Coordinates of C-alpha atoms (C1' of nucleotides) in Angstrom, one line a residue:
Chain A
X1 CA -15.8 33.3 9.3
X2 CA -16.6 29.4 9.0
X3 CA -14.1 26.9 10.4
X4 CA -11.3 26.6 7.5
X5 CA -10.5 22.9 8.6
X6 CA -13.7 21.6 8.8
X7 CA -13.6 18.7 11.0
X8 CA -16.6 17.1 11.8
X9 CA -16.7 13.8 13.6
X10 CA -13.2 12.1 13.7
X11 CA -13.6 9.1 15.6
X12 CA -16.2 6.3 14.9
X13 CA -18.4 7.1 17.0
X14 CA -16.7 10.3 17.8
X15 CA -17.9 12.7 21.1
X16 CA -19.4 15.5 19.2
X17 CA -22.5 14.5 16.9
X18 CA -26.2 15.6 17.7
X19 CA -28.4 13.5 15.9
X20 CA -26.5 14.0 12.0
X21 CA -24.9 10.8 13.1
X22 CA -26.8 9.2 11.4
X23 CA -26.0 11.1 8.2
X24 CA -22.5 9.4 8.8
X25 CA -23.8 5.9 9.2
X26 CA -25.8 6.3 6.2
X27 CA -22.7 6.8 3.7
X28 CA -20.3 4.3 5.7
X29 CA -23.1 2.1 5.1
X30 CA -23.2 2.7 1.3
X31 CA -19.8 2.8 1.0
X32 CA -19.5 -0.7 2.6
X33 CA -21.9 -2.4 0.3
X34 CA -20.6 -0.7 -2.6
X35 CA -16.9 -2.0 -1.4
X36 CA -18.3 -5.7 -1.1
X37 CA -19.8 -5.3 -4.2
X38 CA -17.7 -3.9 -6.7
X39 CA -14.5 -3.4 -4.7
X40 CA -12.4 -0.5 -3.3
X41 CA -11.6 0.6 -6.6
X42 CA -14.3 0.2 -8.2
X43 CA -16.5 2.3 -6.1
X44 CA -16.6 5.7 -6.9
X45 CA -17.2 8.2 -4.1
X46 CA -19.6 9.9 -6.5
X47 CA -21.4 6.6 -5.9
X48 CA -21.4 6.1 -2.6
X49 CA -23.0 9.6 -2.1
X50 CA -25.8 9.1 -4.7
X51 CA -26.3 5.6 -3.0
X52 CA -26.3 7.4 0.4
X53 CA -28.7 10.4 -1.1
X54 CA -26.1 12.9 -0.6
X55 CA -24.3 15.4 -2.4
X56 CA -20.1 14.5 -3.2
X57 CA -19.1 17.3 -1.3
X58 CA -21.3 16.4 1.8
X59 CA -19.4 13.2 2.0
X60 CA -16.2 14.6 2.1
X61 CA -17.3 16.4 4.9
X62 CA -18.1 13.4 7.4
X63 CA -15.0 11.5 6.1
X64 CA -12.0 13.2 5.1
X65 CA -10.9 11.1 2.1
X66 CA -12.0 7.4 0.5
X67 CA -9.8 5.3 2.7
X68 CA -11.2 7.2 5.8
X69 CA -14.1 4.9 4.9
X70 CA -12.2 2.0 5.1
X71 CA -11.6 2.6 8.7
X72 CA -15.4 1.1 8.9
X73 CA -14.6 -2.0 7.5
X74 CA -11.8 -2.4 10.2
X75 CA -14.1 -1.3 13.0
X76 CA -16.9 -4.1 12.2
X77 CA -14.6 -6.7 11.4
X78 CA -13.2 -6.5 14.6
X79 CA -16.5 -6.8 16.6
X80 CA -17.6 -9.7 14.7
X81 CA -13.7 -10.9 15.3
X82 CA -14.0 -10.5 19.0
X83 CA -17.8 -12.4 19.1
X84 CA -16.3 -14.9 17.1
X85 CA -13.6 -15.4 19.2
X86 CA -15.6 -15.1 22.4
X87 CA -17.6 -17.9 21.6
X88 CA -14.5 -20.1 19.9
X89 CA -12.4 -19.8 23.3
X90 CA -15.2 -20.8 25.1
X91 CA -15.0 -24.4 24.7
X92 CA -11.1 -24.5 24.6
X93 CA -8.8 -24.5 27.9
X94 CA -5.4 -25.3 26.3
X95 CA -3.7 -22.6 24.8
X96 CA -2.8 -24.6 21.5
X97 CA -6.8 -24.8 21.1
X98 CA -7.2 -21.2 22.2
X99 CA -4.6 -19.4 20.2
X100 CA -5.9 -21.6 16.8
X101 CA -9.8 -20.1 17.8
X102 CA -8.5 -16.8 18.0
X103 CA -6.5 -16.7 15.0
X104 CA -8.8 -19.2 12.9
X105 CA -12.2 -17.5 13.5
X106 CA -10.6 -14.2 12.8
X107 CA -9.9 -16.2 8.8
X108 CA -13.6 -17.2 8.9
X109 CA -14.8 -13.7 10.4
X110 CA -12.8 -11.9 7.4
X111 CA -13.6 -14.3 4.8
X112 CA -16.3 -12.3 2.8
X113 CA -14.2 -9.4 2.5
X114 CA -11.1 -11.0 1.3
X115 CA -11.1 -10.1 -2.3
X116 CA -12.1 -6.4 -1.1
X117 CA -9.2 -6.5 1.3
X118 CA -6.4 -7.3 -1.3
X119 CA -7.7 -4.0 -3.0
X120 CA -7.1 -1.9 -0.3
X121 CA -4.5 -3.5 1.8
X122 CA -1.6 -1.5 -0.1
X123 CA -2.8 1.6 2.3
X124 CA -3.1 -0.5 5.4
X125 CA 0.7 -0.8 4.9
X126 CA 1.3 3.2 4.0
X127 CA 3.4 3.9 7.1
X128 CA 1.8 7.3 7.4
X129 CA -1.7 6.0 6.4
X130 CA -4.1 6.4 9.6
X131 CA -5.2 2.8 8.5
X132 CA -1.7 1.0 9.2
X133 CA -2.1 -1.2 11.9
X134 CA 1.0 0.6 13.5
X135 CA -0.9 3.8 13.7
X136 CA -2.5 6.0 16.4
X137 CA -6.1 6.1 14.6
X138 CA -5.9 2.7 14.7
X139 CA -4.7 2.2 18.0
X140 CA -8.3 1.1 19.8
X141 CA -8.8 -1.4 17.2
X142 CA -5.1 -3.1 18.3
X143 CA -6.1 -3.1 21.8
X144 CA -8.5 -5.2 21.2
X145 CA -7.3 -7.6 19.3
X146 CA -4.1 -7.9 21.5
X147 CA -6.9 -7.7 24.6
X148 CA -8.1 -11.0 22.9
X149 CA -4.9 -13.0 22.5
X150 CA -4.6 -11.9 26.2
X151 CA -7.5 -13.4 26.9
X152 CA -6.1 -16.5 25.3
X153 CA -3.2 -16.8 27.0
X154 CA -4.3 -15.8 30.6
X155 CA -7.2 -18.6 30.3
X156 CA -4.9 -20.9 29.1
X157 CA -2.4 -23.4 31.1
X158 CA 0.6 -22.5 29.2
X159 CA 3.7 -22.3 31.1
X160 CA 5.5 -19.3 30.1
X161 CA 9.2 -17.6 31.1
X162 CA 7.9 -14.6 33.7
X163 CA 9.6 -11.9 31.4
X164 CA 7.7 -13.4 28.4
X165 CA 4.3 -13.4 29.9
X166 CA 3.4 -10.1 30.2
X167 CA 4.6 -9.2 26.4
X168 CA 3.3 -12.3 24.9
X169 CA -0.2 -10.8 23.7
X170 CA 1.6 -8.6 22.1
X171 CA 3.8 -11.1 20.0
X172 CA 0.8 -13.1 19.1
X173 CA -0.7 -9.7 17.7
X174 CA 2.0 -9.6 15.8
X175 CA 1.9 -13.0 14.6
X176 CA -1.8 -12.5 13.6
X177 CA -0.8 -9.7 11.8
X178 CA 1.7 -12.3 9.6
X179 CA -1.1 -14.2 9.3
X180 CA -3.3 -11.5 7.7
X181 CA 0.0 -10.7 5.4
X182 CA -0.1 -13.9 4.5
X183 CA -4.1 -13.8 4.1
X184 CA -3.8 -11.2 1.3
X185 CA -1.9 -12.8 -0.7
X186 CA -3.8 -16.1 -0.4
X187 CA -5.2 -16.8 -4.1
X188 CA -6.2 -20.4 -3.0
X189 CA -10.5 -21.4 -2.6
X190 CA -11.8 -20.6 0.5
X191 CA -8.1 -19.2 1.4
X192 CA -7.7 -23.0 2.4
X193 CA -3.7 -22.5 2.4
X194 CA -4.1 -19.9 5.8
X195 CA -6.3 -21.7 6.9
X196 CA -3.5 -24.8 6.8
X197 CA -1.1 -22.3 8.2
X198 CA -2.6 -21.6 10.8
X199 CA -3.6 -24.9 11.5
X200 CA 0.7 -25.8 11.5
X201 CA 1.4 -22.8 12.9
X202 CA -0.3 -22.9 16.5
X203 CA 1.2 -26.2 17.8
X204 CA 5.0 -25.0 16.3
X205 CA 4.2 -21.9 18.7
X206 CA 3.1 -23.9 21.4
X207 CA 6.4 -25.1 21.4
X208 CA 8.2 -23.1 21.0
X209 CA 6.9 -21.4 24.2
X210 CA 7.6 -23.8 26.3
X211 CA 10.6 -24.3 25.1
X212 CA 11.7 -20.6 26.4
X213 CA 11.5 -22.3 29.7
X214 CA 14.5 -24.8 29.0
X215 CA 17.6 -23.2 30.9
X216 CA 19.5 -22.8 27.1
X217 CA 16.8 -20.8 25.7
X218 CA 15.4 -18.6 28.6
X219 CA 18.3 -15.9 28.0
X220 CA 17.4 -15.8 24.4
X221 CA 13.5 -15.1 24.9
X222 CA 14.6 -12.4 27.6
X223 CA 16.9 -11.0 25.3
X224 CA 14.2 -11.3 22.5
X225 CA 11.6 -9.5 25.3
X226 CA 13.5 -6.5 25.5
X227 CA 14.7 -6.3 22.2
X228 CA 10.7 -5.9 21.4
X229 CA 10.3 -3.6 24.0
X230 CA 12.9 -1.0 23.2
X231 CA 12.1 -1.2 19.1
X232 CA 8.4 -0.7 20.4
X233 CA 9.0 3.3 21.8
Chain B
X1 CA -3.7 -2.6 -38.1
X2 CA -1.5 -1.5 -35.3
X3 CA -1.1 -3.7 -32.5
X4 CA -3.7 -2.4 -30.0
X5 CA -2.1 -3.5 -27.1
X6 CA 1.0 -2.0 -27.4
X7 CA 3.4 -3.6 -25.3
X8 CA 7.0 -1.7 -25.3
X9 CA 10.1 -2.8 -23.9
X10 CA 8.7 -4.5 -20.6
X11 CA 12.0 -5.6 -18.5
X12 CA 14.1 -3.5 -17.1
X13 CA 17.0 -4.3 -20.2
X14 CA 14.2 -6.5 -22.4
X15 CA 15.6 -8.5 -25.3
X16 CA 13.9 -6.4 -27.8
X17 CA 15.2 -2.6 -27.7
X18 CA 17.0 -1.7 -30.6
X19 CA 18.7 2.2 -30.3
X20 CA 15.4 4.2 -28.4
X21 CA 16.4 2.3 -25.2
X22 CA 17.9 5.4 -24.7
X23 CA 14.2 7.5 -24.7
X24 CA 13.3 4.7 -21.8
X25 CA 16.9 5.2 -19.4
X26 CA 15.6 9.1 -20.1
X27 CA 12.1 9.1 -18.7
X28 CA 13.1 6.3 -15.9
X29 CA 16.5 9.1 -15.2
X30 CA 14.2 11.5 -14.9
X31 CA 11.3 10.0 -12.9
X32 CA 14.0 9.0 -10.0
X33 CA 15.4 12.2 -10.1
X34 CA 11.8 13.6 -9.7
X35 CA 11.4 11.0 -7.1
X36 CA 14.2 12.2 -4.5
X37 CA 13.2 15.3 -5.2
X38 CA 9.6 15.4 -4.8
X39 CA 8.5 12.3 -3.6
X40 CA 6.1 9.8 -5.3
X41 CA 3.0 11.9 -4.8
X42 CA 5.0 14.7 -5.5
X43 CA 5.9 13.8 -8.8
X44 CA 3.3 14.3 -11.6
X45 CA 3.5 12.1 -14.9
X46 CA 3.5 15.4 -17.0
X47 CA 6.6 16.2 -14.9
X48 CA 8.4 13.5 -15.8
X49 CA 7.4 13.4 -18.9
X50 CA 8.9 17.2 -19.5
X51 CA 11.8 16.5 -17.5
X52 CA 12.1 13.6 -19.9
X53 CA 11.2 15.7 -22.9
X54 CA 9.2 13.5 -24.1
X55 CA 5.5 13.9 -24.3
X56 CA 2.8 12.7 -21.6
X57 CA 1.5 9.7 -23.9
X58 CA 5.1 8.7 -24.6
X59 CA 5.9 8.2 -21.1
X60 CA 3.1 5.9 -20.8
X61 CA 4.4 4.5 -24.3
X62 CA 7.3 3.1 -22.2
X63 CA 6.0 2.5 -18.6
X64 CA 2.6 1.3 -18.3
X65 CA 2.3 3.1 -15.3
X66 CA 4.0 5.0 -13.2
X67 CA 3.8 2.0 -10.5
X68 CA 6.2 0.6 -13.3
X69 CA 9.1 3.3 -13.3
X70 CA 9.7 2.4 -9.3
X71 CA 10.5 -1.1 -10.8
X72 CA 13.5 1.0 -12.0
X73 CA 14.2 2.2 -7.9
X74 CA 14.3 -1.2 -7.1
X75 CA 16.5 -2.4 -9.7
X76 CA 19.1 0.0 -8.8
X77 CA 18.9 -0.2 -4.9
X78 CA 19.3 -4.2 -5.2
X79 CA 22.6 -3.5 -7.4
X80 CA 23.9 -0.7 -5.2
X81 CA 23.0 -3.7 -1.9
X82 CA 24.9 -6.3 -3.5
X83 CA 27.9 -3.9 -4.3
X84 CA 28.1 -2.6 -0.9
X85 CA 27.5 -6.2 1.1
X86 CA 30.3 -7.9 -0.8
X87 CA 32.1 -5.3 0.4
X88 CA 31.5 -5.7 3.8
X89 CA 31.3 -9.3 3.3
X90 CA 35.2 -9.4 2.6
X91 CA 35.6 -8.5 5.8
X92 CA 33.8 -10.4 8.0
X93 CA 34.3 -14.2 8.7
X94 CA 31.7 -14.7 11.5
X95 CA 28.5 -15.7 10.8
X96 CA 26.8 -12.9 13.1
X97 CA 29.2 -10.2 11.6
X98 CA 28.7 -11.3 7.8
X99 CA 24.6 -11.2 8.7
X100 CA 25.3 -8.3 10.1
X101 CA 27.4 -7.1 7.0
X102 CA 24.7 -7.7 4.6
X103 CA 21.1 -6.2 6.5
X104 CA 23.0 -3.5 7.2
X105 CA 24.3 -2.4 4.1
X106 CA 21.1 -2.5 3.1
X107 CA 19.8 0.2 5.3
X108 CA 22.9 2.8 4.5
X109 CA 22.1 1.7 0.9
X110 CA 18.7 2.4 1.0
X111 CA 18.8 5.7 3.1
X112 CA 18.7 8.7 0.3
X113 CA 15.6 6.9 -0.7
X114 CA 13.8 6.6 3.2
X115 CA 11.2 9.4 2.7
X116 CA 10.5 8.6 -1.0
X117 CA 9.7 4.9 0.1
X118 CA 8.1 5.5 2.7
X119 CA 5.4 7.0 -0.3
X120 CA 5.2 4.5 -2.5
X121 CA 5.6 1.3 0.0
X122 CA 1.4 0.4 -0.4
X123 CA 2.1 -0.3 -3.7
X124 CA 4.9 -3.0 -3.1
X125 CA 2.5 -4.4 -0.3
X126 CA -1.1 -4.5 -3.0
X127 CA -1.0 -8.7 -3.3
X128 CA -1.9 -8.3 -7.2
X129 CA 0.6 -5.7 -7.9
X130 CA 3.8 -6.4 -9.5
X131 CA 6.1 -4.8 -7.2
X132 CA 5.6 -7.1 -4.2
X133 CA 8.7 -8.6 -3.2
X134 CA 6.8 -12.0 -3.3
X135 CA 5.5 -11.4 -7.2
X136 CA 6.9 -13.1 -10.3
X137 CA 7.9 -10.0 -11.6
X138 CA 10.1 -9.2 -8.1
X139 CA 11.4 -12.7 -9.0
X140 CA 14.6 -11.6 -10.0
X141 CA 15.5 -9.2 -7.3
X142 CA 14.1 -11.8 -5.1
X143 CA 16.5 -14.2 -6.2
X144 CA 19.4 -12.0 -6.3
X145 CA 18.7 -10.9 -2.6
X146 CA 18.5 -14.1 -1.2
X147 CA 21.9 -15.6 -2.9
X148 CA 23.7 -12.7 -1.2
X149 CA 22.2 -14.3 2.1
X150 CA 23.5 -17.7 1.2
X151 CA 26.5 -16.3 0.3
X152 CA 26.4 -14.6 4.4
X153 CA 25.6 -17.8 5.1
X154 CA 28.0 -20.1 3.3
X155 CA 31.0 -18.3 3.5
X156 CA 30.5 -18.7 7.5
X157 CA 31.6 -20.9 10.5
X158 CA 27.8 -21.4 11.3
X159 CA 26.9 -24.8 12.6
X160 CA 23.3 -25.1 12.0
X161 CA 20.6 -28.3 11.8
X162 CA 21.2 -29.9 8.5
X163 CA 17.2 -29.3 7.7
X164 CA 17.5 -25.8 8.1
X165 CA 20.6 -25.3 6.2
X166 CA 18.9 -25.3 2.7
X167 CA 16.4 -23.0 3.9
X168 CA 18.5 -20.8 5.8
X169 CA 18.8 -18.0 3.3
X170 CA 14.9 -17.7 2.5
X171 CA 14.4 -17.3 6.1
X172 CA 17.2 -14.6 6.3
X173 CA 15.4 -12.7 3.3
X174 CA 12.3 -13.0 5.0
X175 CA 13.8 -11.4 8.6
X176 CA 15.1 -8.7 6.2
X177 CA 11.9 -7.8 4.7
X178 CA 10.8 -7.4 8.5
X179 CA 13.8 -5.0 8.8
X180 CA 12.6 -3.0 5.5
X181 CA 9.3 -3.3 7.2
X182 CA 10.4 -1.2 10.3
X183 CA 12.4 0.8 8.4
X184 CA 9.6 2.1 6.2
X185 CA 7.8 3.0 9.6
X186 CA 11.1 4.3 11.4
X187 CA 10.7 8.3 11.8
X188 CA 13.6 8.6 13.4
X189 CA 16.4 10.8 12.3
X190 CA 19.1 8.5 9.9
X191 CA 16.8 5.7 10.8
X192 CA 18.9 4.9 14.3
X193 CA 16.1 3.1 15.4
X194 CA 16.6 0.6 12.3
X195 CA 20.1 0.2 12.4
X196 CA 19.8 -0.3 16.3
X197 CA 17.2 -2.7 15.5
X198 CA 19.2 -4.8 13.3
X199 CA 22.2 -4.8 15.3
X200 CA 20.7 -6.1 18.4
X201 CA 18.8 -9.0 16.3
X202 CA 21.7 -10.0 14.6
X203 CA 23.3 -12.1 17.7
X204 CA 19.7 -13.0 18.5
X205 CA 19.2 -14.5 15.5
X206 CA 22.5 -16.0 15.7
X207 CA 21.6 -17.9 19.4
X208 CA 18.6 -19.0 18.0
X209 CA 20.1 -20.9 14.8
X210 CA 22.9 -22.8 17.0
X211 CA 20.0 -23.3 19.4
X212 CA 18.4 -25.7 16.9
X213 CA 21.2 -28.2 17.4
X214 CA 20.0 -29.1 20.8
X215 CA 18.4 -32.3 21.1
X216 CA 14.5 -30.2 22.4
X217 CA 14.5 -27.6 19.8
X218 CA 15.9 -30.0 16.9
X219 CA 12.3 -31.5 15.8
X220 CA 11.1 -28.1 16.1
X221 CA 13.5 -26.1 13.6
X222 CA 12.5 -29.2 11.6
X223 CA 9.0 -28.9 11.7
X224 CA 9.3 -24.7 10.9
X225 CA 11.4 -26.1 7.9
X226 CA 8.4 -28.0 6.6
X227 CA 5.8 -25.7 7.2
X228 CA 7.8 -22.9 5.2
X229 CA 8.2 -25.1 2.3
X230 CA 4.7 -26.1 2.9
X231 CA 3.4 -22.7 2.5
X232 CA 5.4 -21.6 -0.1
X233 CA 4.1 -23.6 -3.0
Chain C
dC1 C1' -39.3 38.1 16.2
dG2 C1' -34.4 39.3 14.3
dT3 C1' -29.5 38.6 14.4
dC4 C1' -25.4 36.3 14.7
dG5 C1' -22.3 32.3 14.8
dT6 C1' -21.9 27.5 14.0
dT7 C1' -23.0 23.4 11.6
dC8 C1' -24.1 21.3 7.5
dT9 C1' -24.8 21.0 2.3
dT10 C1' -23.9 21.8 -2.4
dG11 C1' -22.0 21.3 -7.1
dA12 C1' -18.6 23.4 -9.9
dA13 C1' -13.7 23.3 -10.5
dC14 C1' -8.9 21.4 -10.2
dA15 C1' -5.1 18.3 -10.8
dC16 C1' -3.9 14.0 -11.5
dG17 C1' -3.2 9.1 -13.7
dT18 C1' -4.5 7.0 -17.7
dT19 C1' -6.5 6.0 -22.5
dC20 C1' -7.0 6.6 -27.3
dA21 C1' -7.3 7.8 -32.1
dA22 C1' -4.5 9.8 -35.2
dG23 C1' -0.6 10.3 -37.4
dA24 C1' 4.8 10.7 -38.1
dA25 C1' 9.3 8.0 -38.5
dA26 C1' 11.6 4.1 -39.6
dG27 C1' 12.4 -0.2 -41.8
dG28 C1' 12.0 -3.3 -44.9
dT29 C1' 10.6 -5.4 -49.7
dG30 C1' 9.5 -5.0 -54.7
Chain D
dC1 C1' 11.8 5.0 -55.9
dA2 C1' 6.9 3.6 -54.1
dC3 C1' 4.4 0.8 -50.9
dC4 C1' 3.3 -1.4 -46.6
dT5 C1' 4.1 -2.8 -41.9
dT6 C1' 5.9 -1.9 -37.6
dT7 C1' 7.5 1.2 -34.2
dC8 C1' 7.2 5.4 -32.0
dT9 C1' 5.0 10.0 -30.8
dT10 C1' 1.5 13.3 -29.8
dG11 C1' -1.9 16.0 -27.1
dA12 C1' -6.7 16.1 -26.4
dA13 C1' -10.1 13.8 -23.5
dC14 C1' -12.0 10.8 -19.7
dG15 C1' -13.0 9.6 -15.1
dT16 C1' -11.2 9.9 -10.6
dG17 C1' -10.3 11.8 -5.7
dT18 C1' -10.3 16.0 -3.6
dT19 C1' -11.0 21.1 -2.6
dC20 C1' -13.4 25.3 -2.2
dA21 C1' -16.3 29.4 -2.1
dA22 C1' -20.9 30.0 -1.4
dG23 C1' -24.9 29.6 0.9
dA24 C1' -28.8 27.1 3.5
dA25 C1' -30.4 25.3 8.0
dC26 C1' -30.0 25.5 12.6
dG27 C1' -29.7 27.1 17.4
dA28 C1' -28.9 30.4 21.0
dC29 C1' -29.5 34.9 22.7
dG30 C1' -31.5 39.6 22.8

DNA sequence: CGTCGTTCTTGAACACGTTCAAGAAAGGTG
DNA sequence: CACCTTTCTTGAACGTGTTCAAGAACGACG
């Protein structure tokens, strides 16, 4: 008796594949050009198997549905995020420069893909949709990103409230995540206007942490710490 | 000739409707009904449609999609919220209490219809698609939402920077699409987690308001002021 | 080699959202 | 009343994402 739920490879680049790995590649890679070039909806999965040379069925087999696909697209664009990144924070020591590389190469990193992005973006925000941000599935792709806002801030002088410092990554993730919200709906050439934001943005939260600092304030970024914390579980 | 594209009644009450109004309350009766019952996915068009007795093209005769019959959910959540926060508002004098009043009337508002949104909340988060809370469409409910936070905020003791003051009630809307946010993701039974959520932020939010009265965080409540109505236009 | 269990592959079939050509009612206008 | 235009109504048909029963290919064990 075969395997009712057939599950073949769930992760990426999951434990269990012999050499039909490959297989896989081959349609994520069709499915990718097809989504770059026509657009989420416009790209049929009876396409993206014909372009990958195999049968619809077959393709349901290595991804469990269209958006499973998508899942891709979020993997690569976060490498090239986190090479982009790499290479921005390099030449920056302040964390006003630092933060602004992080979140302004991940605008030029995502670029290409921004009119593909709007298509699809409704299921990012699915709360059960293994594509939301919030989700398990795509819980190594946040570590990363919040590894690289880490990486911001620890090579960075900022002076920070103690209780704030360990969470912070986190926040700016979350800030990011604004930022990509905003990206979306950015109809503007070049997506110039998040690009302005986030150009306004990064000194105002500069500020703003420092200001948690000031004896008025310190309670109230505490209090906001472990108000994060508890709606977090 | 007839008009090829035919374009029905396209507000929720449009100007234009003169007895069959009643075929259109029908279907969008039946589809909500449906809704709660089934959920979005649930719900076939052919079911509403017979529910509606009506036939399948008709249905589509009056709502161009079913996208458009959850314009009819939100039409009649945002009237139940305003009922139920003036209510609470009459109460409440304080400026934390009548914040209070207002996000969390919302959520007991909103409850019946947690699972169901939870289904259909990608579509109110698609850029392009008329039922984001930042489209013209949305406009109206938009509007309506925020003038029941200037009403939290007006009918208050609240001292805040004169820059912000204007802009206060935009920025409340926008904190309580973060709380509809959360509450789309919150799993937990009667949403606790949501309601605990906005009762510990409401005093937060509340510090950090008369915090922008002292002299350090002044120029910076001013700057966020201009950036927001920088990236709005 | 033969046999069995697993992995992989296939295309037909299903249910759905949506479109469309065709026509029925309804509402003037003479 | 007859005629024409506009509004409304219908169900068949299309293209889509997805499922499924059937079998091919493969690998291990005797």
């Amino acid at each position: 008796m075969p395997d009712r739920s057939a599950s073949p490879p769930d992760s990426p680049t999951g434990g269990l594949t012999p050499k039909a790995e490959q297989t896989r590649t081959q349609i994520l890679r069709a499915a990718l050009d097809l989504f770059r070039e026509s657009g989420y909806d416009g790209t049929t999965m009876r396409a993206v198997a014909k372009a990958a040379d195999v049968s619809l069925g077959n393709a349901y087999y290595y991804f469990a549905s269209k958006e499973h696909l998508v899942q891709g697209f979020y993997d690569q664009i976060q490498v090239d995020h986190a090479a982009a990144a790499e290479s921005a924070l390099a030449a920056e020591t302040g964390f006003s420069g630092r933060l602004l590389a992080v979140l302004d190469s991940w605008v030029d990193v995502a670029a290409p893909y921004h009119e593909f992005a709007g298509a699809f973006f409704k299921n990012a925000a699915e709360p059960r949709s293994p594509l939301s941000p919030f989700s398990g599935e795509s819980a190594a792709a946040r570590e990363a990103s919040i590894a690289l806002h880490r990486r911001a801030v620890e090579g960075s002088d900022v002076k920070v409230a103690a209780a704030l410092r360990a969470q912070l990554p986190e926040l700016l993730w979350l800030l990011q995540m604004g930022v990509v919200l905003f990206w979306v709906h950015d109809d503007s050439p070049e997506q110039r206007r998040t690009h302005d934001l986030v150009r306004q943005i990064v000194p105002l939260v500069d500020r703003l942490i420092r200001l948690t600092r000031l004896p008025g304030a310190r309670g109230l970024a505490e209090d906001v710490v472990a108000l994060v914390a508890k709606v977090r579980g």
